[in-house]
Coordinates of C-alpha atoms (C1' of nucleotides) and ligand atoms in Angstrom, one line a residue:
Chain O
M28 CA 19.0 -31.9 -13.7
T29 CA 17.4 -31.4 -10.0
D30 CA 13.3 -31.1 -9.2
I31 CA 13.6 -27.6 -9.0
E32 CA 15.1 -27.4 -12.1
K33 CA 13.1 -28.9 -14.1
T34 CA 10.0 -26.8 -12.6
L35 CA 11.6 -23.7 -13.5
E36 CA 11.7 -25.1 -17.0
N37 CA 8.5 -26.3 -17.4
K38 CA 7.5 -23.2 -16.6
S39 CA 9.6 -21.7 -19.2
V40 CA 11.9 -19.9 -16.9
R41 CA 15.8 -20.4 -17.1
P42 CA 17.1 -21.7 -13.8
T43 CA 19.9 -19.5 -12.7
A44 CA 21.5 -19.9 -10.0
M45 CA 19.9 -17.0 -8.1
R46 CA 16.6 -18.1 -9.7
I47 CA 17.0 -21.8 -8.0
L48 CA 17.9 -20.2 -4.7
I49 CA 14.9 -18.0 -4.5
Y50 CA 12.8 -20.9 -5.2
K51 CA 14.2 -23.1 -2.7
Y52 CA 13.5 -20.4 -0.1
L53 CA 10.1 -19.6 -1.2
A54 CA 9.6 -23.6 -0.5
E55 CA 10.8 -23.8 2.4
K56 CA 8.4 -20.9 4.1
D57 CA 5.3 -22.3 5.5
S58 CA 4.1 -18.3 4.9
A59 CA 4.1 -15.9 2.4
V60 CA 7.5 -14.0 2.3
A61 CA 8.2 -10.1 1.2
L62 CA 10.6 -8.7 -1.2
T63 CA 12.2 -7.4 1.9
D64 CA 12.5 -11.0 3.7
I65 CA 14.6 -12.5 0.6
E66 CA 16.9 -9.4 0.7
N67 CA 17.4 -10.3 4.7
A68 CA 17.7 -14.0 3.7
F69 CA 20.5 -13.4 1.1
E70 CA 23.1 -10.7 2.2
K71 CA 25.0 -11.1 -1.1
A72 CA 21.8 -10.4 -3.3
E73 CA 20.6 -7.3 -5.5
R74 CA 17.5 -6.4 -4.6
T75 CA 16.5 -5.7 -8.0
T76 CA 17.8 -8.9 -9.5
L77 CA 15.2 -10.2 -6.7
Y78 CA 12.5 -8.1 -7.6
R79 CA 12.5 -8.7 -10.9
T80 CA 13.0 -13.1 -9.9
L81 CA 9.3 -12.1 -8.1
K82 CA 8.0 -10.7 -11.2
T83 CA 9.0 -12.9 -13.6
F84 CA 7.6 -16.2 -11.1
E85 CA 4.7 -14.5 -11.6
E86 CA 4.2 -14.0 -14.5
K87 CA 5.0 -17.6 -15.5
G88 CA 2.6 -18.8 -12.8
I89 CA 5.0 -19.9 -10.2
V90 CA 4.3 -17.9 -7.7
H91 CA 1.0 -15.4 -7.0
Q92 CA 1.1 -12.5 -5.2
I93 CA -0.9 -11.5 -2.1
D94 CA -2.0 -8.1 -1.0
D95 CA -2.7 -8.7 2.9
G96 CA -3.7 -5.2 3.5
T97 CA 0.0 -3.9 4.9
N98 CA 0.9 -2.6 1.9
I99 CA 3.8 -4.9 1.5
S100 CA 3.3 -7.2 -1.4
K101 CA 3.8 -11.2 -0.2
F102 CA 4.5 -13.7 -2.6
A103 CA 3.6 -17.2 -2.3
L104 CA 4.4 -20.7 -4.4
C105 CA 1.3 -21.6 -6.4
E106 CA -0.3 -24.8 -5.6
P107 CA 0.4 -27.3 -8.6
G108 CA -2.8 -26.3 -10.6
C109 CA -3.2 -23.0 -9.1
N110 CA -3.5 -20.5 -12.2
C111 CA -5.2 -17.5 -9.7
E112 CA -7.8 -16.8 -11.9
I113 CA -11.0 -15.8 -11.2
D114 CA -13.3 -18.8 -10.5
Q115 CA -10.6 -21.1 -10.2
D116 CA -8.4 -21.3 -7.3
L117 CA -9.5 -17.8 -5.8
H118 CA -8.2 -19.2 -2.0
L119 CA -8.4 -16.8 0.8
H120 CA -5.4 -15.4 2.7
F121 CA -4.8 -14.7 6.4
H122 CA -2.8 -12.5 8.1
C123 CA -2.0 -12.4 11.8
T124 CA -1.7 -9.1 13.1
H125 CA 0.4 -11.0 16.2
C126 CA 2.9 -12.8 14.4
D127 CA 2.5 -10.3 11.1
K128 CA 2.6 -13.9 8.6
T129 CA 0.3 -14.4 6.0
V130 CA -0.6 -17.7 4.9
C131 CA -2.6 -19.4 1.9
L132 CA -5.5 -21.0 3.2
T133 CA -5.9 -23.3 0.0
E134 CA -8.4 -25.6 0.8
H135 CA -11.1 -22.6 1.9
K136 CA -12.0 -21.0 -1.4
I137 CA -13.8 -17.9 -1.9
P138 CA -17.6 -18.3 -1.9
H139 CA -19.4 -16.6 -5.0
I140 CA -20.3 -13.3 -4.5
N141 CA -23.8 -11.4 -5.8
L142 CA -23.3 -8.3 -7.5
P143 CA -25.6 -5.6 -8.2
S144 CA -26.5 -6.0 -12.1
G145 CA -23.8 -4.1 -14.3
Y146 CA -20.8 -5.1 -12.4
I147 CA -18.6 -7.5 -13.6
A148 CA -15.9 -9.4 -11.4
E149 CA -12.3 -9.7 -13.0
D150 CA -10.6 -10.8 -9.7
V151 CA -11.6 -11.4 -6.0
N152 CA -9.4 -10.7 -3.2
L153 CA -10.6 -11.8 0.3
V154 CA -8.1 -11.5 3.6
I155 CA -9.0 -12.2 6.9
K156 CA -7.0 -10.4 9.8
G157 CA -6.8 -11.7 13.0
I158 CA -4.6 -14.3 15.4
C159 CA -3.6 -17.4 13.5
D160 CA -3.6 -21.1 15.1
T161 CA 0.2 -20.8 16.3
C162 CA -0.2 -17.5 18.1
S163 CA -3.5 -18.1 19.5
K164 CA -2.2 -21.1 21.5
H165 CA -0.2 -18.7 23.7
Chain A
M26 CA -24.9 25.5 12.8
T27 CA -25.1 23.5 9.5
D28 CA -25.8 19.5 9.7
I29 CA -22.3 18.9 8.7
E30 CA -21.3 20.8 12.1
K31 CA -23.6 18.6 13.8
T32 CA -22.1 16.0 13.0
L33 CA -19.1 16.6 13.5
E34 CA -19.4 18.0 16.9
N35 CA -22.4 14.7 17.5
K36 CA -18.7 12.9 16.8
S37 CA -16.8 15.2 18.9
V38 CA -15.0 16.6 15.8
R39 CA -14.4 20.5 16.1
P40 CA -16.3 21.6 12.9
T41 CA -13.2 23.4 11.4
A42 CA -13.2 25.4 8.2
M43 CA -11.3 22.9 6.6
R44 CA -12.8 19.8 8.2
I45 CA -16.2 20.8 6.8
L46 CA -15.2 21.4 3.5
I47 CA -14.0 18.0 3.8
Y48 CA -16.7 16.4 4.9
K49 CA -18.6 17.9 2.2
Y50 CA -16.1 17.0 -0.5
L51 CA -16.6 13.7 0.5
A52 CA -20.4 13.7 0.9
E53 CA -20.7 15.1 -2.6
K54 CA -18.4 12.1 -4.0
D55 CA -20.3 8.6 -5.0
S56 CA -17.1 6.8 -4.6
A57 CA -14.3 6.3 -2.5
V58 CA -11.1 9.6 -2.2
A59 CA -7.5 9.3 -1.7
L60 CA -5.7 11.9 0.1
T61 CA -4.4 13.2 -3.1
D62 CA -7.8 13.4 -4.7
I63 CA -8.7 16.0 -1.8
E64 CA -5.4 17.7 -2.2
N65 CA -6.4 18.2 -5.9
A66 CA -10.4 19.5 -5.3
F67 CA -8.5 22.0 -2.9
E68 CA -5.4 23.5 -4.6
K69 CA -4.6 25.8 -0.7
A70 CA -4.7 22.8 1.5
E71 CA -1.8 21.4 3.0
R72 CA -1.4 17.7 2.8
T73 CA -0.7 16.9 6.2
T74 CA -4.0 18.8 7.6
L75 CA -6.3 16.7 5.0
Y76 CA -3.8 13.5 6.2
R77 CA -4.4 14.5 9.8
T78 CA -8.4 14.8 9.2
L79 CA -9.0 12.1 7.7
K80 CA -6.9 10.3 10.6
T81 CA -9.4 12.1 12.9
F82 CA -12.5 11.3 11.0
E83 CA -11.3 7.5 11.1
E84 CA -11.0 7.7 14.4
K85 CA -13.9 9.5 15.6
G86 CA -16.1 6.5 13.0
I87 CA -17.1 9.4 10.2
V88 CA -15.3 7.5 7.8
H89 CA -13.9 4.3 7.2
Q90 CA -10.5 3.8 5.3
I91 CA -10.7 1.2 2.5
D92 CA -7.6 -0.6 1.1
D93 CA -8.8 -1.7 -2.7
G94 CA -5.1 -2.9 -3.6
T95 CA -4.0 -0.5 -5.3
N96 CA -1.9 0.7 -2.3
I97 CA -3.2 3.8 -2.3
S98 CA -5.9 4.1 1.3
K99 CA -9.1 5.3 0.0
F100 CA -11.5 6.9 2.2
A101 CA -15.4 7.3 2.3
L102 CA -17.8 8.6 4.8
C103 CA -19.5 5.8 7.3
E104 CA -23.3 4.9 6.5
P105 CA -25.6 5.8 9.6
G106 CA -25.1 3.3 12.2
C107 CA -21.9 1.6 10.6
N108 CA -19.2 0.9 13.1
C109 CA -16.8 -1.0 10.5
E110 CA -16.1 -3.8 13.4
I111 CA -16.2 -7.5 12.3
D112 CA -19.8 -9.1 12.1
Q113 CA -21.3 -5.6 12.0
D114 CA -20.7 -4.3 8.8
L115 CA -18.5 -5.7 7.1
H116 CA -20.0 -4.7 3.5
L117 CA -17.5 -5.1 0.2
H118 CA -16.1 -3.1 -2.3
F119 CA -15.1 -3.0 -5.8
H120 CA -12.5 -1.4 -7.4
C121 CA -13.5 -0.7 -11.5
T122 CA -10.1 -1.2 -13.0
H123 CA -11.7 0.8 -15.9
C124 CA -12.5 3.6 -14.3
D125 CA -10.2 3.3 -11.2
K126 CA -12.7 4.0 -9.2
T127 CA -13.6 2.6 -5.8
V128 CA -17.1 2.3 -4.4
C129 CA -18.9 0.9 -1.1
L130 CA -21.7 -1.8 -1.7
T131 CA -22.7 -1.3 1.4
E132 CA -25.6 -3.8 0.6
H133 CA -23.5 -6.7 0.3
K134 CA -22.2 -7.9 3.6
I135 CA -19.3 -10.0 3.8
P136 CA -20.5 -13.8 4.2
H137 CA -19.3 -15.7 7.5
I138 CA -16.2 -17.4 6.5
N139 CA -15.0 -20.8 8.4
L140 CA -11.3 -20.9 9.3
P141 CA -9.5 -23.9 10.4
S142 CA -9.5 -24.6 14.3
G143 CA -7.0 -22.1 15.9
Y144 CA -7.6 -19.1 13.4
I145 CA -9.3 -15.9 15.4
A146 CA -11.0 -13.6 13.0
E147 CA -10.9 -9.8 14.3
D148 CA -11.0 -8.2 10.5
V149 CA -12.0 -9.1 7.2
N150 CA -11.3 -7.6 4.2
L151 CA -13.1 -8.3 0.8
V152 CA -12.6 -6.5 -2.5
I153 CA -13.8 -7.2 -6.0
K154 CA -12.0 -5.9 -9.2
G155 CA -13.4 -5.5 -12.2
I156 CA -15.4 -3.4 -14.5
C157 CA -18.5 -1.2 -12.8
D158 CA -21.5 -0.6 -14.1
T159 CA -21.1 2.6 -15.5
C160 CA -18.2 1.5 -17.6
S161 CA -19.7 -1.5 -18.6
K162 CA -22.4 0.3 -20.3
H163 CA -20.1 1.9 -22.8
Chain Q
dT17 C1' 34.6 -18.5 -31.3
dA18 C1' 32.4 -14.8 -31.9
dA19 C1' 27.2 -13.4 -31.8
dT20 C1' 23.2 -12.5 -29.6
dG21 C1' 19.8 -11.8 -26.0
dA22 C1' 19.1 -12.7 -21.1
dA23 C1' 20.3 -12.1 -16.3
dT24 C1' 22.0 -9.1 -13.6
dG25 C1' 24.1 -5.3 -10.8
dC26 C1' 24.3 -0.6 -9.7
dA27 C1' 22.5 4.2 -9.4
dA28 C1' 18.8 6.3 -9.5
dC29 C1' 13.8 8.1 -9.0
dC30 C1' 9.2 7.7 -7.9
dG31 C1' 4.8 8.5 -4.8
dT32 C1' 2.2 7.5 -0.5
dA33 C1' 3.0 7.9 3.9
dG34 C1' 4.3 9.5 8.5
dT35 C1' 6.9 12.6 11.8
dG36 C1' 8.9 16.9 14.3
dC37 C1' 8.5 21.5 15.6
dA38 C1' 6.9 26.1 15.1
dT39 C1' 3.0 29.1 14.6
dT40 C1' -1.8 29.7 14.2
dT41 C1' -6.4 29.5 15.9
dA42 C1' -10.5 28.9 18.7
dA43 C1' -12.2 28.0 23.1
dT44 C1' -11.8 28.7 28.2
dG45 C1' -11.8 30.8 32.5
dT46 C1' -11.1 35.2 35.1
Chain F
dA28 C1' -11.7 42.2 26.9
dC29 C1' -7.7 39.7 28.2
dA30 C1' -4.5 36.0 29.4
dT31 C1' -4.3 31.2 29.6
dT32 C1' -4.0 26.7 27.5
dA33 C1' -5.1 23.4 24.3
dA34 C1' -5.9 22.3 19.7
dA35 C1' -5.6 23.0 14.7
dT36 C1' -2.9 24.4 10.9
dG37 C1' 1.6 24.8 7.8
dC38 C1' 5.9 23.7 6.5
dA39 C1' 9.9 20.7 6.2
dC40 C1' 11.8 16.7 6.3
dT41 C1' 12.0 11.6 6.5
dA42 C1' 10.8 6.5 5.7
dC43 C1' 10.0 3.0 2.3
dG44 C1' 8.9 -0.2 -0.7
dG45 C1' 8.2 -0.4 -5.4
dT46 C1' 10.3 0.8 -9.8
dT47 C1' 13.2 2.3 -13.9
dG48 C1' 17.1 3.1 -17.5
dC49 C1' 21.6 1.6 -18.4
dA50 C1' 25.8 -0.4 -18.2
dT51 C1' 28.2 -5.1 -17.7
dT52 C1' 27.9 -10.1 -17.0
dC53 C1' 26.7 -14.5 -18.1
dA54 C1' 24.9 -18.1 -21.0
dT55 C1' 23.4 -20.3 -25.3
dT56 C1' 24.1 -21.4 -30.2
dA57 C1' 25.2 -20.4 -34.7
Ligands
MN201 MN1 -2.4 -18.0 -1.5
MN202 MN1 -16.9 0.7 2.7
ZN203 ZN1 0.5 -15.5 14.2
ZN204 ZN1 -15.6 2.3 -13.5

DNA sequence: TAATGAATGCAACCGTAGTGCATTTAATGT
DNA sequence: ACATTAAATGCACTACGGTTGCATTCATTA
């Protein structure tokens, strides 16, 4: 049993061939991936299967969904210990308008925001758009 | 010539009947509106016209577009002096998951965020999801 | 090995966003 | 007032990500 299989089983996700491949793909990427990215990476795979796999991964805390403002949902593996809940691991995300990549800045937590009285925060999303480190070198 | 007509002309937007109505509609609302909202408010109006009106309004700095994470673009009138550029009027937005309204918290500016070296910020989007003041009372 | 439930494949549907083009409307100069 | 011209509008259609229903296949286990 490989590490990936163990990881999936630990999260109560049956480690099917497709799921292992998708997990591997996510682990190799250094930026968040869209459903279409995976679709293109595995010509043979069904869009629906990929879609539902990502859904399952998200529900089980294997990936978190990222809304980077492009209106295309992105996904990235959760760091160990990430539970994607408020006041816990709310890191910010950066979307590069040049290479179109979106990355987790896991070391950069979202600062606490004071709200007007009566408002109750349940989730926070902070996205910075601009030029990433790779693109700014060229 | 009404105030609205003056406002539109000041922003180099020809004050047509439809545009005046849409502006009025936006001004009356205390929360951001989606294209569909306007569509439903004016049964007779063409969706395309509304769509392009909002685009024009946005280009001319009359409204700003809000991405509240619902994947439905919302629009709200700009405050006087709002130019919607970075380091200028970057207020945060609140999306209520109970009443589904999105509001501008214009008094709450987005705090400055330190980025890793090489990253260049051009735009920031901060959305808080939760329960709004009206909904939290009930 | 049969029964069972989960995972997958296939085919659709949905809603928002966006475009192309013909038509109407309004502003301008003669 | 009329013709000219550009802007605004109306209509039809497309694009695309997301989503669902249902039949089929696969894997677990009694
Ligand atoms: Mn992330
Ligand atoms: Mn706003
Ligand atoms: Zn980049
Ligand atoms: Zn509310």
